[in-house]
Structure formats: structure tokens, C-alpha cells
Amino acid sequence: MEAQPPTSFNMVAGAGSGKTTSLIKGLASILAIHGERLRLRRQRVACITYTEIAAGEIWADVGNNPLVHVSTIHSFLWSIARGFQQDIAAWVANRIDERIGELQHDAANFGPRVQQKTRDKNVRDIVRYEQQREAITRVRSFTYGAGSDYAKGILGHDDIIKMASQLMIHRPLFRTLVAQQFPFVFVDESQDTFPVVVEALLAVERQEQARFCLGFFGDPMQRIYPTGIGTVPKPDDWRTIPKPENFRSPTTVLNLANAIRSDGDDLVQVGGRKEKNGKQEVPVVGTARLFVLPMDAHRDERVAQVRAWIANANDDELWQPAAENDPVKMLVIVHRMAAKRMGFGDLYAALNDKAPEAFKNGFLDATAWPLRPLVSFLLPLAEAVQDGRDFDTMRLLRLHSPLLAKANLQGVNVAERLNQLQAVSNQVGELMGPQSQAT
């Protein structure tokens, strides 16, 4: 960050390496070195995260500094694209035309075995898109919402990713304006970032170079979502910053993790968790064992038996099954299995099975429109209430509650309205608290 100009970089940080701490320190360094210049030029540092919850945590860690813009990728892209209404309208029109063309191509290639209901649906879809095409000519401005409704001027999450990225990739002026507004951009969890977004940000960096510093923080081996890029391509003049330290895992677990990732890249994690032994810190050895269990109706019973066996083998009673405050954390890799274990298997099936691929991915990464109110508002609100963070509670209410919209405060006792919202917020905090039995 002290280089003139700062060099773009790619930080590859393994599990337990303190990646988020490094990101926070990087933001602090930018503010210390370049803060005054940013303030004079009315510029900000952008930090792009994957979830609203992560954005809130980073925002708090930087002391709610107004020079730092922390948001999800969707919110960031919309913040820089929403002023380009003519370009947005042209993109929407082109997207509708593409869809009509695809449907017409399908119809032209229907064979004799295609059912009539499929043909009828194709005709209805073409008519619907043609009506949308005509309706968007009356849209005065487009907005960002939970789901797409072009006729009403609403763009969904998938639209924002594609539209804003295309503007960055194809419009030199747009790239310049991005760099002028945000001369520093950090991307957290870069391995799960959409490839087209990475391509767009790299296009800005190639054009602006000395006026734009781009930093990716991630680990290709920790990619969760299939839509993520995984390994971010690194230009020759970039710095690669490996973080091989691991402060979380015992030595045995660390050795296993290194063996698993040995075929993936050349990052070998070192260190491991330590504990005090007198005045010295010594490595925690730990254990790593593999148990293969049959997939049958007795899974919970078998897992309990495994835990009892480990408790005896390790002489550690904390491995024993516990009805409350269980200290053992179990990772479930298969999403459907996790949903069933956590009590929302039917919801998972309803939102995942036979759904379009984009909707499935949106359900997995919590960007699908049915989940947005929960992820962006209710969960952060409940956590803020439970932690006693009154400032964050009010910020979320002002941002999301229509009861605090200016138009809805005319002739209203504001103090009474705030008391009502506080009471409802407390109820949300209780309903979603760790001891709640609500479903």
C-alpha cells in the first residue's frame, strides 16, 4: 500500500490463516497512508464481500469509516451502474431480444415429436417477452430489486451481475469512472466471485493501472459455490502474497489438510494451533481419523457411537454427545443432508428441485429473492438486537423498514413509531435467538 503507485495483488490465504485480519489491516493502511487524499477527492475504498453479514462485520472492524464502502458484490455493482440509465435500458432491451431470438430458434427447430403444450408455452413466452419489450419503453428509470420484472423497471440479482460487468468490460468511460470513484478495490472470498465480475475488474485495472489498485483475498481450495471462479488469473506485474500460516488447526489436522491440497496448488500451510505449557507455547497435536458409516436410518445413532469411541480413545469427555451447548461442530458437505438435519428439508426441495440453474445457485449463496429479506435484514437485525448494537439496529431499520420511509412519516408521532419498531425488533431477536424453539 505504500508503493507509489500501489501494486495490485492476489493474496492466497489458506484456512485459519487470518485472511480477514489481513484485509482489515490492508484497509487500515490505505486509510492511514491515503486517507487525506481520498477525503479531498471525495473518493472511497471499496471492499466487496460475499454476504451482508460479512459486510456488517468488516464495516464494524473499520470503525464505520465513511471512506470505506463495504457491500456485497450486487450492491457494489448497482452503486456504480445505477446512474447509467440509458445503458441499462439498452442492456435490458438487448437481453429481451436475445431471449425472443432463442425462443424463435427453438420453435423453428421443433420436431414432430414435440408436444403441443411445449409449443403453446413457447408461443406464450414469446408474446410475454414482446410485451415486456414494448413496456420497457415507458420505464423512466430502472431499479434494483429482489427479482426481475422488466416491465416495472426492476432488475434482479442475476441481471445486476451481468449488466454492470458488461458495462465495465465494454465501456472505457465506465471503467474510468469506477477508478475515479473507488481507486482501491478489495475483493473478499475471491474464489467464489463470478468469473465475469473478475474479468470486469481486471479490465478496469488494465486500463487505469497507476490510478487503480485491485486486491483479491481468497483461497481456490476453499471455493464453496460452483459459480465461483476458483483461481483468479494473475497478471505478470501483480504481486502474489501467500499466507501459509495456520493459527486454527492442530498439527495432525494441518498435515492432513496439506496432503489433501497437495494436488491443488503449491501452498503448504505451517504453524498450527498452539497452547501454553508453562511459559512456552507448544503445538497442539490433535487427531485425525476416518470413519466410514453405512447410509441408513441409524445415522444419528452411529454418529453418537463414533463420538463415544473418540471420547474414550482421546480421553476427552467433550466428544460425548450433549443435548445442549454441544461443543462438537459437525460439517455436512451435502446441502440436502444439511437442510434435513437443520429442519428445512422441505424448503430446500421446494426452492431447489426442478428449479432453473440460476435460481438453484441463488438459493445456495442466499441471493435468491425469497431469501433476501431474511439474509439482508432479519438475520442482521436479530444479531444486532441480541448483541445490544443499537446503532446497527437503527441503521437496518432505516434501510429496510417502509414504516420509516419519508412518505410514511407524514403526520405520524415519530417517537411512538420508533418505540413500536423497537418492540418488534426485540421480538425478532427473541424469535431468532439461540434458545428459541420457534420454527
XYZ file of C-alpha atoms in Angstrom:
439
model
C 0.000 0.000 0.000
C 2.979 2.308 0.494
C 4.233 1.892 -3.090
C 3.670 4.761 -5.498
C 1.508 3.801 -7.227
C 0.215 0.897 -5.091
C 0.610 -2.506 -6.758
C -2.394 -4.725 -7.406
C -2.125 -8.102 -5.721
C -3.612 -11.529 -5.138
C -3.463 -12.865 -1.573
C -3.783 -16.656 -1.364
C -4.645 -17.387 2.250
C -5.272 -20.920 3.482
C -7.811 -21.892 6.116
C -7.170 -20.413 9.554
C -4.524 -18.000 8.246
C -6.217 -14.799 9.372
C -7.275 -13.637 5.908
C -9.962 -11.294 7.205
C -7.485 -9.795 9.675
C -5.114 -9.097 6.787
C -7.940 -7.486 4.834
C -8.826 -5.219 7.764
C -5.158 -4.265 8.209
C -4.936 -3.524 4.492
C -7.920 -1.195 4.712
C -6.406 0.497 7.767
C -3.108 1.011 5.904
C -4.895 2.636 2.972
C -6.741 4.993 5.304
C -3.531 5.889 7.157
C -1.469 6.483 4.007
C -4.021 7.763 1.503
C -6.967 8.807 3.680
C -6.469 12.565 3.409
C -6.084 12.421 -0.369
C -9.199 10.256 -0.660
C -11.144 12.695 1.501
C -10.080 15.719 -0.552
C -11.004 13.995 -3.811
C -14.252 12.580 -2.401
C -13.110 9.059 -3.187
C -13.617 5.866 -1.210
C -12.135 2.418 -0.762
C -14.429 -0.410 -1.873
C -14.452 -3.708 -0.009
C -16.588 -6.357 -1.711
C -17.800 -9.272 0.413
C -19.975 -12.282 -0.291
C -22.723 -11.799 2.311
C -24.494 -8.952 4.087
C -23.385 -10.414 7.426
C -19.711 -10.358 6.408
C -20.140 -6.801 5.146
C -21.531 -5.734 8.514
C -18.645 -7.347 10.392
C -15.976 -5.697 8.233
C -17.795 -2.361 8.400
C -17.680 -2.561 12.201
C -13.999 -3.599 12.180
C -13.014 -0.473 10.226
C -14.872 1.693 12.713
C -17.738 2.595 10.354
C -15.302 4.840 8.485
C -17.161 6.775 5.743
C -14.117 6.463 3.466
C -14.716 2.703 3.252
C -17.606 1.339 1.204
C -18.310 -2.237 2.334
C -21.011 -4.144 0.474
C -21.921 -7.328 -1.338
C -20.945 -7.626 -4.990
C -24.530 -6.970 -6.109
C -24.817 -3.762 -4.073
C -21.387 -2.574 -5.216
C -22.134 -3.119 -8.895
C -25.503 -1.398 -8.632
C -23.963 1.579 -6.806
C -21.666 2.252 -9.772
C -24.109 1.363 -12.564
C -27.409 2.920 -11.481
C -26.535 6.327 -12.918
C -26.203 4.885 -16.439
C -29.932 4.573 -17.071
C -29.714 4.762 -20.876
C -27.119 1.992 -20.934
C -29.226 -0.086 -18.550
C -32.304 0.355 -20.766
C -30.294 -0.687 -23.829
C -28.957 -3.747 -21.999
C -32.449 -4.808 -20.883
C -33.820 -4.378 -24.412
C -30.976 -6.440 -25.830
C -31.480 -9.145 -23.179
C -35.182 -9.402 -24.071
C -34.356 -9.533 -27.792
C -31.862 -12.325 -27.144
C -34.477 -14.329 -25.258
C -37.053 -13.824 -28.036
C -34.459 -14.946 -30.578
C -33.707 -18.081 -28.557
C -37.406 -18.959 -28.319
C -37.946 -18.372 -32.035
C -34.936 -20.563 -32.807
C -36.384 -23.298 -30.595
C -39.752 -23.048 -32.365
C -38.139 -23.246 -35.793
C -36.378 -26.451 -34.791
C -39.293 -28.233 -33.127
C -39.578 -31.769 -34.440
C -42.792 -33.737 -34.981
C -42.457 -35.379 -31.551
C -42.571 -32.086 -29.611
C -45.764 -31.978 -27.556
C -48.391 -29.323 -28.210
C -48.169 -27.969 -24.649
C -44.462 -27.258 -25.254
C -45.312 -25.429 -28.481
C -48.043 -23.435 -26.729
C -45.696 -22.446 -23.906
C -43.132 -21.284 -26.442
C -45.742 -19.043 -28.100
C -46.871 -17.642 -24.744
C -43.281 -16.905 -23.734
C -42.582 -15.064 -26.988
C -45.732 -12.956 -26.533
C -44.765 -12.232 -22.912
C -41.276 -11.059 -23.869
C -42.640 -8.960 -26.748
C -44.995 -7.279 -24.282
C -42.050 -6.650 -21.953
C -40.076 -5.215 -24.864
C -42.844 -2.726 -25.524
C -43.400 -1.968 -21.827
C -39.785 -1.016 -21.086
C -40.062 1.925 -23.488
C -42.302 3.529 -20.841
C -39.958 2.840 -17.910
C -38.475 6.122 -16.712
C -35.749 4.571 -14.569
C -34.654 1.089 -13.598
C -34.205 -0.015 -10.002
C -32.616 -2.991 -8.253
C -34.989 -5.445 -6.597
C -35.159 -8.996 -5.335
C -36.418 -10.450 -8.628
C -36.574 -9.302 -12.237
C -39.670 -7.506 -13.538
C -38.527 -5.603 -16.607
C -41.972 -4.167 -17.353
C -41.879 -2.423 -13.964
C -38.243 -1.397 -14.369
C -36.888 -3.851 -11.794
C -33.609 -5.728 -12.258
C -32.847 -8.866 -10.260
C -29.585 -10.092 -8.762
C -28.553 -12.063 -11.845
C -29.254 -9.009 -14.022
C -27.031 -6.768 -11.908
C -24.063 -9.136 -12.195
C -24.336 -9.437 -15.969
C -25.314 -5.852 -16.783
C -22.760 -3.988 -14.652
C -19.971 -6.375 -15.615
C -20.721 -5.861 -19.299
C -20.627 -2.088 -18.835
C -17.183 -2.383 -17.248
C -15.880 -4.740 -19.910
C -17.141 -2.796 -22.947
C -17.252 0.870 -21.862
C -13.876 2.650 -21.328
C -15.634 5.676 -19.802
C -17.378 3.453 -17.269
C -14.049 1.904 -16.283
C -12.572 5.373 -15.781
C -15.475 6.441 -13.581
C -15.139 3.291 -11.455
C -11.456 4.051 -10.829
C -12.188 7.708 -10.080
C -14.828 6.801 -7.522
C -13.023 3.795 -5.996
C -9.239 3.933 -6.589
C -8.829 0.944 -4.242
C -10.999 -2.179 -4.519
C -10.574 -5.232 -2.271
C -12.484 -8.448 -3.044
C -13.020 -10.844 -0.138
C -13.604 -14.585 -0.761
C -12.382 -14.075 -4.318
C -12.610 -17.795 -5.100
C -16.423 -17.557 -5.004
C -16.613 -14.404 -7.142
C -18.344 -14.714 -10.515
C -15.802 -15.055 -13.370
C -17.453 -12.222 -15.326
C -17.039 -9.889 -12.322
C -13.344 -10.780 -12.051
C -12.981 -10.154 -15.791
C -14.677 -6.764 -15.416
C -12.491 -5.641 -12.500
C -9.357 -6.793 -14.333
C -10.469 -4.705 -17.322
C -10.576 -1.627 -15.075
C -7.124 -2.417 -13.683
C -5.603 -2.927 -17.149
C -6.908 0.416 -18.359
C -6.321 2.562 -15.291
C -3.201 0.850 -13.854
C -1.482 3.536 -11.730
C -4.833 5.104 -10.796
C -6.428 1.862 -9.612
C -5.315 -0.783 -7.099
C -7.148 -4.113 -7.099
C -6.660 -6.739 -4.400
C -8.110 -10.251 -4.225
C -8.266 -12.144 -0.910
C -9.123 -15.827 -1.129
C -8.166 -19.459 -1.445
C -9.075 -21.514 -4.550
C -9.197 -24.668 -2.434
C -11.988 -23.192 -0.289
C -14.409 -22.470 -3.116
C -17.965 -23.245 -1.995
C -20.163 -22.287 -4.941
C -19.868 -23.804 -8.441
C -20.424 -20.343 -9.938
C -17.176 -19.059 -8.359
C -14.008 -18.544 -10.378
C -11.745 -20.542 -8.072
C -8.236 -19.454 -9.081
C -8.037 -15.766 -10.018
C -5.747 -15.157 -13.027
C -2.726 -13.050 -12.050
C -1.193 -10.547 -14.497
C 2.615 -10.622 -14.671
C 3.070 -7.259 -12.949
C 0.932 -8.189 -9.927
C 2.194 -9.328 -6.553
C 1.235 -12.725 -5.181
C 1.034 -12.710 -1.385
C 0.850 -16.232 0.068
C -0.331 -16.667 3.666
C 0.822 -20.157 4.647
C 0.282 -19.660 8.383
C -2.485 -21.601 10.085
C -3.465 -20.477 13.582
C -6.525 -22.698 13.932
C -5.742 -26.367 13.323
C -3.793 -28.890 15.412
C -0.667 -30.349 13.797
C -2.267 -33.643 12.762
C -5.207 -31.880 11.121
C -2.835 -29.447 9.410
C -0.786 -32.307 7.969
C -3.958 -33.909 6.630
C -5.112 -30.628 5.056
C -1.728 -30.180 3.358
C -1.900 -33.716 1.979
C -5.397 -33.093 0.590
C -4.452 -29.832 -1.135
C -1.072 -31.062 -2.420
C -2.604 -31.853 -5.823
C -4.313 -28.462 -5.982
C -1.578 -25.847 -5.578
C 1.830 -25.313 -4.002
C 0.619 -23.623 -0.800
C 1.831 -25.600 2.222
C 0.374 -24.371 5.495
C 2.622 -24.135 8.529
C 2.334 -23.278 12.196
C -0.842 -24.712 13.598
C -2.674 -24.021 16.828
C -0.572 -23.664 19.969
C -1.276 -23.757 23.684
C 0.554 -22.599 26.782
C 2.728 -25.136 28.596
C 4.201 -23.205 31.470
C 5.917 -20.209 29.903
C 6.239 -21.813 26.486
C 3.807 -22.207 23.614
C 3.744 -25.726 22.207
C 1.861 -27.105 19.184
C -1.445 -28.854 19.762
C -1.044 -32.300 18.183
C -4.703 -33.288 17.839
C -6.050 -36.309 15.987
C -7.459 -37.051 12.533
C -9.481 -40.208 11.966
C -11.671 -41.544 9.162
C -14.904 -43.409 9.919
C -16.972 -44.961 7.115
C -20.615 -45.484 8.088
C -23.496 -47.038 6.129
C -26.166 -44.679 4.787
C -29.219 -45.928 6.610
C -31.844 -44.806 9.098
C -29.452 -45.237 12.035
C -27.078 -42.426 11.113
C -27.570 -40.334 14.277
C -27.146 -43.399 16.464
C -23.928 -44.382 14.664
C -22.508 -40.859 14.914
C -23.188 -40.936 18.662
C -21.295 -44.236 18.880
C -18.355 -42.744 16.975
C -18.257 -39.767 19.324
C -18.299 -42.040 22.358
C -15.428 -44.065 20.871
C -13.359 -40.911 20.218
C -14.070 -39.641 23.736
C -12.640 -42.868 25.115
C -9.686 -43.050 22.683
C -8.724 -39.409 23.265
C -9.622 -39.404 26.968
C -11.725 -36.324 26.220
C -15.298 -36.241 27.536
C -16.148 -33.217 25.387
C -16.573 -35.618 22.465
C -19.531 -37.250 24.220
C -22.951 -36.356 22.728
C -24.578 -33.416 24.507
C -28.232 -32.412 24.464
C -27.457 -28.696 24.946
C -24.481 -26.442 24.192
C -22.759 -29.209 22.248
C -19.057 -28.241 21.870
C -18.610 -30.507 18.819
C -19.188 -28.897 15.418
C -20.108 -31.224 12.557
C -19.709 -30.137 8.938
C -22.199 -31.603 6.473
C -20.949 -31.383 2.897
C -24.145 -32.310 1.024
C -26.595 -29.388 1.016
C -29.745 -31.516 1.036
C -28.500 -33.522 4.022
C -27.651 -30.325 5.873
C -31.115 -28.936 5.156
C -32.797 -32.074 6.507
C -30.664 -32.105 9.652
C -31.416 -28.451 10.335
C -35.147 -28.845 9.832
C -35.831 -27.219 6.464
C -35.590 -30.165 4.080
C -38.985 -29.393 2.508
C -37.996 -25.760 1.917
C -34.763 -26.896 0.278
C -36.673 -29.259 -2.021
C -39.218 -26.563 -2.925
C -36.580 -23.984 -3.850
C -34.032 -26.353 -5.389
C -35.665 -29.318 -7.103
C -36.616 -28.674 -10.759
C -35.642 -25.017 -10.367
C -33.655 -23.132 -13.039
C -29.894 -23.331 -12.550
C -29.613 -19.617 -11.755
C -32.263 -19.958 -9.050
C -30.551 -23.040 -7.563
C -27.271 -21.169 -7.326
C -29.071 -18.177 -5.852
C -30.608 -20.412 -3.206
C -27.203 -21.853 -2.296
C -25.462 -18.477 -1.996
C -28.527 -16.746 -0.454
C -29.045 -14.275 -3.313
C -32.354 -15.806 -4.478
C -35.231 -13.379 -3.962
C -37.153 -15.480 -1.368
C -34.114 -15.434 0.911
C -33.049 -11.811 0.538
C -35.290 -10.327 3.289
C -34.031 -12.970 5.708
C -30.341 -12.630 4.830
C -30.106 -8.888 4.306
C -32.498 -7.712 7.024
C -33.941 -10.185 9.541
C -30.763 -12.110 10.409
C -28.569 -8.990 10.801
C -31.376 -7.301 12.755
C -31.714 -10.250 15.143
C -27.948 -10.363 15.717
C -27.771 -6.604 16.300
C -30.593 -6.797 18.859
C -29.041 -9.802 20.625
C -25.635 -8.068 20.803
C -27.110 -4.774 22.025
C -25.831 -2.868 18.976
C -28.461 -0.127 18.925
C -26.730 1.863 16.162
C -26.763 -1.129 13.794
C -30.363 -1.908 14.722
C -31.470 1.588 13.764
C -29.332 1.546 10.594
C -31.034 -1.649 9.423
C -34.499 -0.315 10.240
C -33.865 2.926 8.355
C -32.534 0.985 5.385
C -35.255 -1.661 5.134
C -38.398 -0.667 7.036
C -41.084 1.087 4.937
C -42.501 2.470 8.196
C -39.508 4.824 8.358
C -39.777 5.958 4.751
C -40.256 9.714 4.486
C -43.641 9.351 2.807
C -44.906 7.165 5.665
C -43.855 9.546 8.443
C -46.176 12.388 7.451
C -48.428 13.266 10.395
C -47.061 10.403 12.499
C -45.717 10.540 16.041
C -42.129 9.570 15.206
C -41.190 8.690 18.795
C -44.163 6.350 19.046
C -43.304 4.778 15.681
C -39.715 4.170 16.820
C -40.936 2.566 20.053
C -43.162 0.234 18.037
C -40.275 -0.757 15.786
C -38.032 -1.302 18.800
C -40.591 -3.656 20.325
C -40.940 -5.602 17.075
C -37.148 -5.745 16.698
C -36.838 -7.195 20.195
C -39.398 -9.850 19.270
C -37.384 -10.734 16.147
C -34.250 -11.023 18.281
C -36.012 -13.383 20.703
C -37.616 -15.497 17.971
C -34.272 -15.980 16.213
C -32.181 -16.319 19.369
C -30.097 -19.420 20.141
C -32.546 -20.570 22.832
C -35.678 -20.038 20.729
C -37.828 -23.041 19.834
C -39.626 -21.137 17.077
C -39.631 -22.629 13.578
